[in-house]
RNA sequence: GGGCGGUUAGCUCAGCGGGAGAGCACCUGCCUUACAAGCAGGGGGUCACUGGUUCAAAUCCAGUACUGCCCACCA
C-alpha cells in the first residue's frame, strides 16, 4: 500500500465495478421497503458545475445510507432538454458561423439540437457518474424521450379539455433577442440608475398636461392620458383631448383610479400595447393598443419618423428631439427596474401576443393545502412561507414559446372548418370536417412544463406501471431553492392533479454553492470553480465530504480550499489507519469480542462507536449532513486514530489473548468506520473494505453491506468515564513534559500505580504498561498520579522516585507560571459554579440534570484545583 | 414596497436558554517503526449594537445598524 491515498488510482475501478454489477438497480420484487428519489435533471446545455456536485452528493448520501439501511432504493437519473437555454447555446454557435436559426430553418436547426443533445447530454451524464452517484442507470430518462413526450401531450390535452389550458391575446414578457414569449418567472428584475422624464402634452383648446415617464419613446404608442378622478390639480381635465408631440395624434384625457396621484405629476400616459398596467387600464377603458415595436425590438410604422429604428436608438434620438422642441420639461435621476431575459440578459418588452396559458388557481389550491397540512414537509421549513406567498398570488402561466427545440404544442388549426384541434395523436385529417389542410401550432412548450411531470413521467405515466404504484410518491426531493417556483411548485401541482397524490413526501432545499469568500459564483465575476478541477485536485471523496460537512440547513455552501484540504487529509488519514491495521487483520478472522477480555480502551472505543452510529442516524434522519459528517470525522480521527490506535499498539505487540482481543476490536472498529463513512466517501471506503475487511459471507460491495446501528451492549459509560480521566491525565503529562523540556523521543521508565480504588487500579494498571510501550504516550506513566482516584502521594515530584531527577529535567519557572495561569483559570471557573450552586432559585428551578452537571463539574474542578495547588507548592520548594 | 436570512476566533462556518466550538491559518516542540496531507502542546473571541424577559441569554422578545437573497405592473 502506498503511503498516501491516490484517488485517481482507485475511483475509476470502483465506478466501473459498481455499474457493471448493476448494484444500484431498484428491485421492486425485493420485499424491502422502497425509498425513491428523482434527480433534478441537469440541463444538456453545459458541464456539471459545483452546484450539481453538492446537490447530487447529498442525494447520494441519502441513497447509499438508505440502501445500506435495508431499503430498496430507486434513484432515477436523467437530463432536461432545456428548451430556451439550449436555443441560446446553439444560436451562439450559429452566430459564430455567421448564420441564424431562421436562416437554417426549423428542420435543420432541430437536427443540430439533437446532435447537441447526443454530445453534451451524454457528457453530462458521464460527469454525474464521476461523482460516484448510485443512480439506477437502467432507468435513465430524458425529458424529450418518447415516453415522457407522451406524458406531456396527455397532460396538455387533459388540461385543455378541462379548460385549464387556454389561448389568449394577452400581455406577456417578450425577449427581442430570443424572439419568444417568456414566463414571469423567466424575467429577472434588476435595478439600475436611470432618468425620469417629464413630458408636456399640449391640450386641444389651450393649456397642457404633464406626464412623467422612464421610457419616453413609448409616447409614440400612447392611447390616452389618465388622471385620478379625485385629483384636485387635474379637475376638469378628463374629457379633454391631448395632442402628442411630433406625431400630432389626438388622444383623450381620462379619469381612472389606477393612477397614483402622489407620483410624478399625477397624470400618466397610457400605452396599452407596451406596459402591463396600461394594458389592463386600456382594456377597462376601451382604448385600442397601438403597437410601436416588433418582435425584434425595432420600431414599427406606427412609430412614424422612428420607424425601423432599434428601441434604444429610438429613445436616444427622441430624447434629443423632444429636448430641442421643449417637450421635455424636466429630467431627474430615478432608479428604474428593468426585466431581463433569464437566459440571455436582454431587456424584455411587455408585448401583447397570442399565447397559450395554464390557469393556475385551480391547480394551486390543492398544492397549497398539501404543504400547509404537512403532507409535504419542507426542510428547512422557512421555505413554506415563500411557497405560500407565491401560491396565494399565483398568476396564469404562459407556456408557449416561439422556439423550435422542445415539446411542440399539440394543437392544429383546420383550414377547412376553421376549428382548433388539440389531440393526443397527430391527425392526418380533420376529425370534424375531414379536411387535410391542417396546420400545427409552430410553438413549443416552456421547458418547465415537462419537468413538472418528472416525478411520474419517469415512472411510466400515463400507463399504470408497477413502478408508479411502488415508487410514487417519491420519498424526498433534494434540490436548490432557486427553483422552488419553477420546478417544486409545479411538480406539486401536476402531481396532485394527475396522480391524485403528492410527488414527494419531503423537499430538502440545499444551499447555493459559493466561493471561499462567500460570494455567489458567476462567470461575470470570474470566480467560477470547476467541479472537475476540484475532483482532480482533492479527490472525489474529499469533495463529497466537504459538501456534506458544509451543508447546514438553510445556509449556502462556501467552498473554501481549507475545508477541501482538510477533507483530503481526512481521506489520507483513514488510508493510513488502514495501513496500520492491515498486518493485524490478516489471517483468520479475529475471535468474537468478550467484554471480560477487553481493556478499558477497547471498551471505550466500542462504546464511542455505538454512540457515533446513533448520532449519525439522528443527524441523517433530520437531513443534518453537516452533523453526520462531523460525528464520523470526530470518531475516526480523534477517537480511533488519536487514541485507540496508539493504545492498541502495545496490546497488539504483546501477543496471546491480549493481542487477540485487540485484533478483534481493531477489526470491528475499522469495519465500522468504513461503513459509517461509505455514503460520504464511497470510493476510499470501498477500496479499503474490499482489501482489508470484507469476508467471504459479506456482500460484493460495501454499498450493499448493512449500515451500522448503535450497539447498546457496547454502550459503556464507565469505560468512557475512565478514558476521559485517562486522557486528561495524559494531556496533563504532556504539558508537563513540554514544560520540562523532555525531548519527545525520550523513553521514560514505568511507574507502578498506587490507588485505593481497586477498579481504577485494575483498569489503569492494565492500561499503563501498554502506554509505556508506546513512545508517544510513555509520559503518561510518570504522572498518572494526577488522575483522580489515584494515590495523591505520587505527584509529579515523584519523578525522582523513578530515577529522573527533577533538576535539569524541568524548567521550573516556566512550569510554575503555567501552573499559576491554570490555577487562575480553574479558580475563575469554579467561582461561576459556586455562584450557581449557592443560588437557591437555580437549584430549585433548573432541570435536575443541569444541577447535577454543575455539581459534578464543581466537584471535579475543586479536586483539580487542590491538585494543582499541591503541585505548585512542591515545585516551589 | 413586501418577505426571508445573516452578523460567533485572522478566514469559512457550527452551536440557538445553563461549562464559548470545528476546519483552515498562527506560535512552540517533534521525520516517534500508519500517516509531515502527520504527531504533541499552545495562543486567540465584551458571540454586531441597545433595551427587555429570566435565578440564568451567543441562544428568547423588541428595536437599531450593516449585509445578502427572494418577490412585486408605481408610470
mmCIF file of N, CA and C in Angstrom, chain A residues 197-237:
data_model
loop_
_atom_site.group_PDB
_atom_site.id
_atom_site.type_symbol
_atom_site.label_atom_id
_atom_site.label_comp_id
_atom_site.label_asym_id
_atom_site.label_seq_id
_atom_site.Cartn_x
_atom_site.Cartn_y
_atom_site.Cartn_z
ATOM 1 N N UNK A 197 -38.288 61.309 -16.947
ATOM 2 C CA UNK A 197 -38.531 62.482 -17.790
ATOM 3 C C UNK A 197 -39.944 62.999 -17.579
ATOM 4 N N UNK A 198 -40.092 64.324 -17.611
ATOM 5 C CA UNK A 198 -41.435 64.878 -17.587
ATOM 6 C C UNK A 198 -41.727 65.489 -18.965
ATOM 7 N N UNK A 199 -42.789 64.989 -19.592
ATOM 8 C CA UNK A 199 -43.139 65.470 -20.934
ATOM 9 C C UNK A 199 -44.374 66.360 -20.860
ATOM 10 N N UNK A 200 -44.375 67.347 -21.737
ATOM 11 C CA UNK A 200 -45.544 68.210 -21.788
ATOM 12 C C UNK A 200 -46.355 67.894 -23.035
ATOM 13 N N UNK A 201 -47.641 67.541 -22.824
ATOM 14 C CA UNK A 201 -48.527 67.357 -23.969
ATOM 15 C C UNK A 201 -49.461 68.566 -23.995
ATOM 16 N N UNK A 202 -49.541 69.207 -25.164
ATOM 17 C CA UNK A 202 -50.482 70.319 -25.286
ATOM 18 C C UNK A 202 -51.904 69.792 -25.312
ATOM 19 N N UNK A 203 -52.795 70.591 -24.809
ATOM 20 C CA UNK A 203 -54.207 70.213 -24.834
ATOM 21 C C UNK A 203 -54.906 70.980 -25.941
ATOM 22 N N UNK A 204 -55.836 70.306 -26.567
ATOM 23 C CA UNK A 204 -56.619 70.975 -27.599
ATOM 24 C C UNK A 204 -57.404 72.091 -26.933
ATOM 25 N N UNK A 205 -57.379 73.221 -27.526
ATOM 26 C CA UNK A 205 -58.112 74.341 -26.952
ATOM 27 C C UNK A 205 -57.335 75.048 -25.863
ATOM 28 N N UNK A 206 -56.013 74.774 -25.820
ATOM 29 C CA UNK A 206 -55.169 75.531 -24.903
ATOM 30 C C UNK A 206 -54.834 74.799 -23.628
ATOM 31 N N UNK A 207 -53.708 75.166 -23.068
ATOM 32 C CA UNK A 207 -53.239 74.523 -21.855
ATOM 33 C C UNK A 207 -52.393 73.294 -22.180
ATOM 34 N N UNK A 208 -51.912 72.626 -21.130
ATOM 35 C CA UNK A 208 -51.063 71.457 -21.335
ATOM 36 C C UNK A 208 -51.189 70.536 -20.129
ATOM 37 N N UNK A 209 -50.818 69.273 -20.355
ATOM 38 C CA UNK A 209 -50.766 68.330 -19.239
ATOM 39 C C UNK A 209 -49.375 67.727 -19.229
ATOM 40 N N UNK A 210 -48.864 67.525 -18.035
ATOM 41 C CA UNK A 210 -47.516 66.989 -17.930
ATOM 42 C C UNK A 210 -47.555 65.549 -17.416
ATOM 43 N N UNK A 211 -46.797 64.680 -18.079
ATOM 44 C CA UNK A 211 -46.747 63.274 -17.659
ATOM 45 C C UNK A 211 -45.299 62.882 -17.393
ATOM 46 N N UNK A 212 -45.119 62.005 -16.436
ATOM 47 C CA UNK A 212 -43.767 61.516 -16.111
ATOM 48 C C UNK A 212 -43.593 60.130 -16.692
ATOM 49 N N UNK A 213 -42.387 59.861 -17.198
ATOM 50 C CA UNK A 213 -42.127 58.526 -17.750
ATOM 51 C C UNK A 213 -40.649 58.192 -17.654
ATOM 52 N N UNK A 214 -40.365 56.893 -17.563
ATOM 53 C CA UNK A 214 -38.972 56.448 -17.606
ATOM 54 C C UNK A 214 -38.649 55.923 -19.002
ATOM 55 N N UNK A 215 -39.674 55.807 -19.811
ATOM 56 C CA UNK A 215 -39.467 55.285 -21.164
ATOM 57 C C UNK A 215 -40.113 56.239 -22.162
ATOM 58 N N UNK A 216 -39.453 57.348 -22.449
ATOM 59 C CA UNK A 216 -40.071 58.397 -23.254
ATOM 60 C C UNK A 216 -40.494 57.928 -24.648
ATOM 61 N N UNK A 217 -39.753 56.961 -25.216
ATOM 62 C CA UNK A 217 -40.087 56.551 -26.582
ATOM 63 C C UNK A 217 -41.474 55.930 -26.688
ATOM 64 N N UNK A 218 -42.006 55.472 -25.534
ATOM 65 C CA UNK A 218 -43.302 54.802 -25.626
ATOM 66 C C UNK A 218 -44.451 55.789 -25.847
ATOM 67 N N UNK A 219 -44.147 57.085 -25.800
ATOM 68 C CA UNK A 219 -45.246 58.032 -26.034
ATOM 69 C C UNK A 219 -45.834 57.838 -27.436
ATOM 70 N N UNK A 220 -45.006 57.267 -28.305
ATOM 71 C CA UNK A 220 -45.457 57.018 -29.673
ATOM 72 C C UNK A 220 -46.670 56.091 -29.682
ATOM 73 N N UNK A 221 -46.777 55.288 -28.623
ATOM 74 C CA UNK A 221 -47.893 54.342 -28.569
ATOM 75 C C UNK A 221 -48.974 54.770 -27.586
ATOM 76 N N UNK A 222 -48.903 55.999 -27.123
ATOM 77 C CA UNK A 222 -49.904 56.439 -26.147
ATOM 78 C C UNK A 222 -51.304 56.454 -26.744
ATOM 79 N N UNK A 223 -52.247 55.965 -25.926
ATOM 80 C CA UNK A 223 -53.639 55.962 -26.377
ATOM 81 C C UNK A 223 -54.485 56.911 -25.539
ATOM 82 N N UNK A 224 -53.924 57.377 -24.434
ATOM 83 C CA UNK A 224 -54.669 58.295 -23.570
ATOM 84 C C UNK A 224 -53.731 58.884 -22.535
ATOM 85 N N UNK A 225 -54.223 59.892 -21.828
ATOM 86 C CA UNK A 225 -53.572 60.378 -20.620
ATOM 87 C C UNK A 225 -54.592 60.165 -19.512
ATOM 88 N N UNK A 226 -54.112 59.648 -18.361
ATOM 89 C CA UNK A 226 -55.066 59.376 -17.290
ATOM 90 C C UNK A 226 -54.705 60.175 -16.050
ATOM 91 N N UNK A 227 -55.744 60.618 -15.342
ATOM 92 C CA UNK A 227 -55.552 61.292 -14.060
ATOM 93 C C UNK A 227 -56.481 60.642 -13.057
ATOM 94 N N UNK A 228 -56.163 60.852 -11.775
ATOM 95 C CA UNK A 228 -57.038 60.276 -10.758
ATOM 96 C C UNK A 228 -58.304 61.118 -10.656
ATOM 97 N N UNK A 229 -59.485 60.486 -10.540
ATOM 98 C CA UNK A 229 -60.746 61.243 -10.533
ATOM 99 C C UNK A 229 -60.833 62.255 -9.385
ATOM 100 N N UNK A 230 -60.134 61.979 -8.269
ATOM 101 C CA UNK A 230 -60.273 62.880 -7.119
ATOM 102 C C UNK A 230 -59.164 63.924 -7.047
ATOM 103 N N UNK A 231 -58.305 63.926 -8.058
ATOM 104 C CA UNK A 231 -57.143 64.805 -8.003
ATOM 105 C C UNK A 231 -57.542 66.238 -8.346
ATOM 106 N N UNK A 232 -57.483 67.109 -7.323
ATOM 107 C CA UNK A 232 -57.912 68.498 -7.495
ATOM 108 C C UNK A 232 -57.108 69.224 -8.574
ATOM 109 N N UNK A 233 -55.797 68.873 -8.621
ATOM 110 C CA UNK A 233 -54.924 69.588 -9.556
ATOM 111 C C UNK A 233 -55.379 69.419 -11.004
ATOM 112 N N UNK A 234 -56.030 68.282 -11.268
ATOM 113 C CA UNK A 234 -56.380 67.995 -12.660
ATOM 114 C C UNK A 234 -57.883 68.032 -12.897
ATOM 115 N N UNK A 235 -58.551 68.743 -11.996
ATOM 116 C CA UNK A 235 -60.016 68.836 -12.131
ATOM 117 C C UNK A 235 -60.375 69.450 -13.486
ATOM 118 N N UNK A 236 -61.322 68.836 -14.160
ATOM 119 C CA UNK A 236 -61.763 69.374 -15.439
ATOM 120 C C UNK A 236 -60.942 68.914 -16.633
ATOM 121 N N UNK A 237 -59.878 68.139 -16.324
ATOM 122 C CA UNK A 237 -59.003 67.677 -17.414
ATOM 123 C C UNK A 237 -59.630 66.505 -18.170
#
